[in-house]
Amino acid sequence: MGIELDFPAVLERWPNFLGGAVLTLELALFATVLGALLGTLAAVGRGTHSALIARACKVYVEAIRNTPLLVQIFLVYFGLASIGLKLSAFTVAVAALTINVGAYTAEIMRAGFEAIPRGQIEAAEGLALSRVQIYWHIILLPAVERVYPALTSQFVLLMLASSICSQISAEELTAVANYIQSDTYRAFETYIIVAVIYIILSLVMRAGFWGLGLVLFPRRRRLGTAL
Amino acid sequence: MGGHLNVNHLLFLGHGALWTIGLSLIALIGGGIAGFAIALARISPHKSVRLLSATYVQLIQGTPLLVILFLGYFGLAAIGLKVSPLAAAGASLTLYVAAYLGEIWRGSIQSVPKPQWEAAEGLALSRTQRMMKVILPQAIRIATPPTVGFMVQIIKNTSLASVVGFVELMRSGQIVNNSLFEPFAIYAIIAVVYFAMCYPLSLLSQRLERRMGRGMVNLAPA
C-alpha cells in the first residue's frame, strides 16, 4: 500500500481549525490572567507571617506541581459534577488550567520577591511610603520585571497544555483535530496541520509578550536587561 | 456496575503505576541519549548543524506533547505504519524529552566559565579531550538539579499515554472507574500516587540546587 498524502482534503476544513485555534487562545488568555492573579496571591501568601496561610499556599503549590494536569482536569470536572455543579466544558477547562498555572506562577513570583534586596524595602520605609505603596512599587513591579521572561514562557507552555482539555470535550484546537481526523480518515495530515498551527500560536504569543514587555517595562528596554 | 474498591482494583492500579515508571525510564533514557546529541549539536562549530538542531528544538517546544502523541499513534497508522501504544508513547516522549533535556544541557555546558574552555585550549587538548575531561565533568554538576527537576515533568507527561490506550497509571484508573464509577475518589487516589512518585524528586532537585551554593553559576529556571 502506497502512502498518499492529501493535505487539501483536510485544509478545506479551515473554518473548523480557525474556530479551534481561537478557542485555544481564549482558554490560554483567561487562564493566563486568572492564573497570574492566583499565583501572585499564593506567592504573597507564602511570605506572610501567618503560618497557616503560608502552609496552605505551600501545599497548594506542591500538590499541583507534582501531579499531572490530566488528573487535575478530571478531578475538577468530576469533582464539580459530584457536588451538583453542572458547568460547561469551557468553564471547567479554564478553572483547571487556572489552578494549574497558578501554582507555577507562584513559584516564579516567589523567586522574584526573594530577589528584591532587603535594603530597598528599608529605604522605602525610611521614605515613609505606605505598606501598599511599598508592596506595589518596591516589591511587586520590580519582581514582575525581573521574572517576566520566565513568566511568559510558562504562559506559552500553558497554551500548549490546554490541548489536554480536549479530553473533557472542550472544543479547542486538539478536539477539533480529533473530530476532523475521524471524519476524513486523514489523521497524519490533520495532526501535522494542527502541530503547525500550535507552532504559529506559540510564536504569536512569544511576539505578543515581547511587545507587551517593551510597553510595560521601559527600563528593561533602555538597559537591554532586567535590573 | 457498582461494587467497592477492592484489593484487585488496587493491584491493577499498582500494575499501572509500574508501567508509569517503566515508560518514564524509557523516555528518560531515550530522551537522554538523543538530548545529549542535541546539546552537542546546538554548540557545534558547523552552522548548519546548529541551525538544524535549533529548528528541531523550536518545533518540538512549540507543539503540545498530546499532538505529537496523536501524530505518532493515529497519524502513522493512517499512512500505513501500525505501531503499538507502547511504541508510539515511548517514541513521542523520547522526541519530546530530547528537545527539553537538550536545551537544559546546552545551557549547562555553556555556563561552564569561559576561562576553563580557554585553559583547556591553551593546554593543547583536542576538542574531544576538552569536552570529556574539562567541560563535561563540570557541566554535569550544573545540570544535575534541573535534570532531576525535569524528571518530574517526564513522569507527569507519561499520563498522556493513557489517551492512546496505553495502560499506565492514569489509564488503569480510568478502567477501574469504568467499573466502579466513583471518579472523584479514584482520580484522587491516582493523584496521590503521582504525588508520591514526583514529590521526592522535586525535593531532591531543590536540595541539590541549594547545595550548589552561591559560589557556583546560578541557572535561571527553565
XYZ file of C-alpha atoms in Angstrom:
449
model
C 0.000 0.000 0.000
C 1.493 3.280 -1.086
C 1.462 6.379 1.033
C -0.675 9.154 -0.365
C -0.870 12.433 1.432
C -3.780 14.701 0.692
C -3.440 17.955 2.577
C -6.048 19.924 0.562
C -8.788 17.477 1.629
C -8.075 18.374 5.249
C -7.258 22.019 4.668
C -10.700 22.705 3.253
C -11.900 22.354 6.861
C -10.010 25.544 7.695
C -13.013 27.243 9.350
C -13.057 24.448 11.950
C -9.312 24.764 12.534
C -9.655 28.517 12.866
C -12.508 28.149 15.371
C -10.436 25.691 17.408
C -7.401 27.969 17.359
C -9.493 30.901 18.561
C -10.910 28.830 21.416
C -7.405 27.660 22.362
C -6.251 31.280 22.526
C -9.315 32.215 24.586
C -8.619 29.391 27.036
C -4.985 30.463 27.283
C -5.900 34.125 27.752
C -8.457 33.531 30.528
C -6.213 31.053 32.339
C -3.171 33.343 31.998
C -4.915 36.369 33.514
C -6.667 34.434 36.292
C -3.644 32.211 36.928
C -1.326 35.220 37.202
C -3.626 36.699 39.866
C -3.976 33.402 41.747
C -0.245 32.712 41.534
C 0.710 36.169 42.771
C -1.685 35.815 45.699
C -0.225 32.393 46.539
C 3.315 33.787 46.345
C 2.355 36.658 48.661
C 0.588 34.135 50.915
C 3.738 32.058 51.239
C 5.587 35.062 52.567
C 3.019 36.169 55.165
C 3.574 35.945 58.895
C 0.542 33.696 59.326
C 1.966 30.174 59.415
C -1.403 28.716 58.458
C -1.759 30.742 55.253
C 1.881 30.189 54.313
C 1.448 26.456 54.807
C -1.774 26.304 52.809
C -0.102 28.118 49.907
C 2.856 25.740 50.005
C 0.571 22.685 49.982
C -1.333 24.108 47.011
C 1.836 24.798 45.017
C 3.443 21.424 45.739
C 0.250 19.410 45.170
C -0.300 20.969 41.749
C 3.309 20.900 40.610
C 3.687 17.215 41.427
C 0.558 15.808 39.753
C -0.307 15.626 36.033
C -2.606 18.226 34.501
C -4.754 15.456 33.023
C -5.546 14.149 36.533
C -6.260 17.687 37.755
C -8.672 18.338 34.894
C -10.558 15.108 35.622
C -10.668 15.890 39.335
C -12.112 19.349 38.709
C -14.516 18.013 36.076
C -15.907 15.135 38.140
C -15.442 16.897 41.459
C -17.657 19.811 40.467
C -20.172 17.436 38.895
C -20.363 15.303 42.034
C -21.285 18.306 44.181
C -24.041 19.045 41.687
C -22.377 21.904 39.782
C -23.053 21.368 36.106
C -20.688 23.697 34.260
C -19.730 23.921 30.615
C -16.566 22.151 29.481
C -15.053 25.559 28.713
C -15.587 26.816 32.282
C -14.147 23.635 33.754
C -11.158 23.878 31.408
C -10.475 27.485 32.412
C -10.799 26.588 36.095
C -8.428 23.615 35.852
C -5.849 25.500 33.772
C -6.018 28.469 36.160
C -5.419 26.283 39.196
C -2.561 24.587 37.353
C -0.725 27.631 36.055
C -1.340 29.497 39.329
C 0.992 27.094 41.140
C 3.800 27.553 38.596
C 3.310 31.313 38.610
C 3.531 31.294 42.410
C 6.948 29.632 42.307
C 8.238 32.084 39.707
C 6.857 35.106 41.575
C 8.364 33.864 44.826
C 11.773 33.779 43.158
C 11.089 37.351 42.018
C 10.159 38.504 45.524
C 13.234 36.864 47.030
C 15.453 38.714 44.579
C 14.332 42.126 45.890
C 17.188 43.451 48.043
C 16.169 43.961 51.672
C 17.732 47.431 51.615
C 15.259 48.639 49.004
C 12.347 47.883 51.303
C 14.086 49.502 54.267
C 14.822 52.563 52.145
C 11.159 52.754 51.161
C 10.167 52.518 54.828
C 12.654 55.253 55.588
C 10.965 57.417 52.975
C 7.673 56.828 54.804
C 5.972 55.029 51.947
C 2.804 53.247 52.998
C 2.666 49.459 53.102
C 0.548 49.381 49.951
C 2.946 51.697 48.146
C 5.915 49.580 49.186
C 4.211 46.387 48.040
C 3.252 47.847 44.686
C 6.251 49.979 43.702
C 9.166 48.374 45.519
C 8.251 44.690 45.605
C 5.624 43.670 43.065
C 6.519 45.669 39.947
C 10.307 45.150 40.131
C 9.728 41.444 40.882
C 7.486 41.029 37.832
C 10.014 42.910 35.730
C 12.752 40.524 36.822
C 10.855 37.272 36.207
C 8.951 38.449 33.115
C 10.771 36.096 30.688
C 10.172 33.053 32.923
C 6.515 34.016 33.358
C 5.903 34.409 29.642
C 7.440 31.040 28.747
C 5.241 29.489 31.425
C 2.175 31.040 29.780
C 3.191 29.740 26.346
C 3.558 26.270 27.891
C 0.073 26.733 29.329
C -1.335 27.418 25.870
C 0.236 24.170 24.631
C -1.008 22.279 27.691
C -4.557 23.476 27.013
C -4.596 20.754 24.320
C -5.239 18.336 27.193
C -8.656 19.956 27.672
C -9.735 18.080 24.532
C -10.150 15.118 26.893
C -13.168 16.718 28.582
C -14.566 17.729 25.189
C -13.797 21.421 25.346
C -13.897 22.214 21.619
C -10.392 23.642 21.363
C -7.851 23.006 18.619
C -6.890 19.428 19.514
C -10.517 18.387 19.977
C -11.299 19.869 16.554
C -8.408 17.857 15.118
C -9.709 14.649 16.692
C -13.085 15.315 15.154
C -11.720 16.136 11.693
C -9.435 13.099 11.568
C -12.279 10.768 12.498
C -14.372 12.369 9.788
C -11.801 12.430 6.965
C -9.658 9.386 7.932
C -6.634 11.576 7.299
C -5.057 11.552 10.757
C -1.488 12.177 9.622
C -2.293 15.307 7.602
C -4.660 16.602 10.293
C -2.156 16.380 13.132
C 0.652 17.835 11.023
C -1.558 20.843 10.264
C -2.541 21.177 13.920
C 1.110 20.975 15.000
C 1.931 23.807 12.585
C -0.966 25.875 13.963
C 0.296 25.360 17.531
C 3.802 26.411 16.490
C 2.364 29.559 14.907
C 0.273 30.252 18.020
C 3.294 29.925 20.286
C 5.344 32.229 18.043
C 2.486 34.760 18.063
C 2.246 34.573 21.861
C 6.012 35.000 22.276
C 5.983 38.026 19.974
C 2.986 39.457 21.827
C 4.627 39.080 25.234
C 7.839 40.588 23.889
C 5.939 43.625 22.629
C 3.968 43.892 25.857
C 7.232 43.768 27.791
C 8.557 46.758 25.848
C 5.474 48.768 26.789
C 5.244 47.616 30.416
C 8.909 47.817 31.302
C 10.530 50.743 29.510
C 13.517 50.476 31.829
C 14.137 46.951 30.593
C 14.201 48.308 27.068
C 16.699 51.010 27.931
C 19.086 48.748 29.792
C 18.564 45.792 27.487
C 18.183 43.570 30.540
C 16.310 43.360 33.822
C 17.746 45.219 36.771
C -21.866 -1.576 37.781
C -21.458 -0.792 41.448
C -19.241 -2.596 43.881
C -16.475 -1.264 46.049
C -12.810 -0.653 45.622
C -11.119 -3.938 46.494
C -7.665 -5.472 46.510
C -7.882 -6.463 42.845
C -8.518 -2.879 41.833
C -5.573 -1.708 43.902
C -3.333 -4.377 42.377
C -4.442 -3.233 38.942
C -3.568 0.374 39.824
C -0.224 -0.792 41.191
C 0.467 -2.550 37.922
C -0.377 0.678 36.093
C 1.972 2.605 38.374
C 4.798 0.220 37.453
C 4.165 0.939 33.775
C 4.237 4.662 34.506
C 7.693 4.186 35.995
C 8.729 1.969 33.073
C 7.551 4.443 30.476
C 9.278 7.280 32.365
C 12.546 5.335 32.292
C 12.183 4.661 28.560
C 11.577 8.367 27.970
C 14.450 9.387 30.255
C 16.981 7.030 28.689
C 15.867 7.526 25.076
C 15.391 11.257 25.530
C 18.637 11.496 27.464
C 20.714 9.939 24.699
C 19.025 11.972 21.967
C 19.065 15.092 24.161
C 22.817 14.780 24.697
C 23.305 14.654 20.938
C 21.043 17.712 20.586
C 23.018 19.605 23.238
C 26.294 18.913 21.425
C 24.749 19.749 18.061
C 23.484 23.079 19.425
C 27.074 24.184 20.157
C 28.634 22.560 17.104
C 31.207 24.580 15.127
C 29.183 23.893 11.959
C 26.483 26.430 11.361
C 24.172 24.028 9.525
C 24.242 21.538 12.429
C 23.460 24.323 14.887
C 20.610 25.571 12.737
C 19.146 22.106 12.243
C 19.198 21.226 15.945
C 17.809 24.642 16.920
C 14.950 24.144 14.458
C 14.206 20.745 15.961
C 14.045 22.195 19.456
C 11.822 25.084 18.328
C 9.426 22.750 16.523
C 9.066 20.314 19.424
C 8.818 23.048 22.063
C 6.119 24.762 20.018
C 3.939 21.647 19.763
C 1.887 20.062 22.556
C 3.031 16.574 23.567
C -0.540 15.388 23.036
C -0.405 16.330 19.343
C 2.975 14.589 18.945
C 1.430 11.504 20.531
C -1.597 11.584 18.237
C 0.696 12.049 15.260
C 2.764 9.037 16.322
C -0.212 6.798 17.008
C -3.127 7.747 14.732
C -1.073 9.650 12.178
C 1.396 6.879 11.415
C -1.404 4.290 11.395
C -3.289 6.350 8.824
C -0.344 6.255 6.407
C 0.032 2.509 6.871
C 2.537 2.247 9.749
C 0.813 0.411 12.566
C 2.553 0.978 15.881
C 1.660 -0.286 19.344
C 0.595 2.219 22.019
C 3.835 1.500 23.911
C 5.987 2.188 20.842
C 4.036 5.346 19.983
C 4.178 6.653 23.566
C 7.846 5.736 24.009
C 8.893 7.352 20.731
C 6.819 10.522 21.225
C 8.079 11.018 24.760
C 11.650 10.425 23.576
C 11.340 13.099 20.883
C 9.751 15.476 23.391
C 12.191 14.876 26.254
C 15.179 15.155 23.895
C 14.250 18.725 22.947
C 13.900 19.880 26.570
C 16.878 17.994 28.024
C 18.944 19.139 25.042
C 18.221 22.761 25.938
C 18.860 22.233 29.655
C 22.172 20.537 28.957
C 23.262 23.055 26.341
C 22.719 25.754 28.966
C 24.736 23.758 31.498
C 27.625 23.196 29.092
C 27.696 26.840 28.095
C 27.625 28.033 31.690
C 30.964 26.395 32.416
C 33.098 29.535 32.845
C 34.898 30.726 29.704
C 38.440 30.574 31.213
C 38.001 26.802 31.604
C 37.498 26.470 27.847
C 40.441 28.733 27.145
C 42.724 26.963 29.624
C 41.888 23.609 28.025
C 42.698 25.053 24.648
C 45.917 26.553 25.987
C 46.947 23.089 27.212
C 46.589 21.874 23.611
C 43.779 19.457 24.414
C 41.810 18.288 21.400
C 38.144 19.222 21.090
C 37.079 15.789 22.351
C 39.532 15.857 25.247
C 38.447 19.346 26.220
C 34.805 18.242 26.249
C 35.330 14.932 28.046
C 37.987 15.922 30.582
C 37.323 19.573 31.351
C 33.888 20.812 30.348
C 31.509 17.863 30.841
C 32.611 16.931 34.383
C 31.777 20.481 35.458
C 28.665 20.731 33.311
C 27.228 17.570 34.882
C 27.343 19.219 38.299
C 25.475 22.235 36.984
C 22.997 20.100 35.060
C 22.013 17.728 37.849
C 19.390 19.804 39.729
C 17.410 20.915 36.631
C 17.617 17.399 35.176
C 16.188 15.844 38.334
C 13.512 18.551 38.255
C 12.690 17.683 34.676
C 12.236 14.020 35.605
C 9.120 15.174 37.455
C 7.813 16.589 34.179
C 8.551 13.287 32.437
C 6.591 11.254 34.990
C 3.632 13.646 34.786
C 3.705 13.674 30.989
C 3.529 9.880 30.753
C -0.089 10.280 31.896
C -0.875 11.469 28.356
C -0.028 7.996 27.036
C -3.368 6.936 28.523
C -5.057 8.843 25.692
C -3.742 6.428 23.048
C -4.790 3.465 25.192
C -1.501 2.589 26.879
C -2.387 1.135 30.285
C -0.242 3.097 32.702
C -1.410 4.607 35.996
C -3.900 7.091 34.540
C -5.421 4.597 32.102
C -5.713 1.910 34.776
C -7.541 4.490 36.905
C -9.966 5.145 34.058
C -10.562 1.415 33.620
C -11.244 0.923 37.343
C -13.535 3.932 37.227
C -15.489 2.397 34.366
C -16.481 -0.485 36.599
C -16.981 1.393 39.886
C -17.991 4.842 38.693
C -16.585 6.808 41.565
C -14.478 9.227 39.531
C -13.641 11.680 42.292
C -12.330 9.077 44.719
C -10.398 7.161 42.094
C -8.745 10.171 40.474
C -7.852 11.442 43.933
C -6.063 8.137 44.599
C -4.317 8.424 41.227
C -3.239 11.971 42.074
C -1.810 10.809 45.408
C 0.189 8.053 43.696
C 1.612 10.519 41.156
C 2.448 12.878 44.009
C 4.252 10.096 45.865
C 6.392 9.481 42.772
C 7.094 13.127 41.940
C 7.479 14.914 45.258
C 10.659 13.122 46.386
C 12.272 14.059 43.071
C 11.152 17.679 43.476
C 12.642 17.795 46.971
C 15.869 16.199 45.756
C 16.117 18.734 42.956
C 15.609 21.635 45.377
C 18.159 20.240 47.804
C 20.761 19.720 45.066
C 20.172 23.241 43.849
C 20.676 24.679 47.302
C 23.802 22.622 47.865
C 25.323 24.031 44.676
C 25.526 27.175 46.735
C 26.291 30.723 45.872
C 29.799 30.169 44.546
C 28.558 28.236 41.548
C 26.834 29.543 38.480
C 23.181 30.284 39.010
C 20.918 28.783 36.360
C 17.696 30.598 35.713
C 14.632 28.345 35.936
C 13.919 26.808 32.554
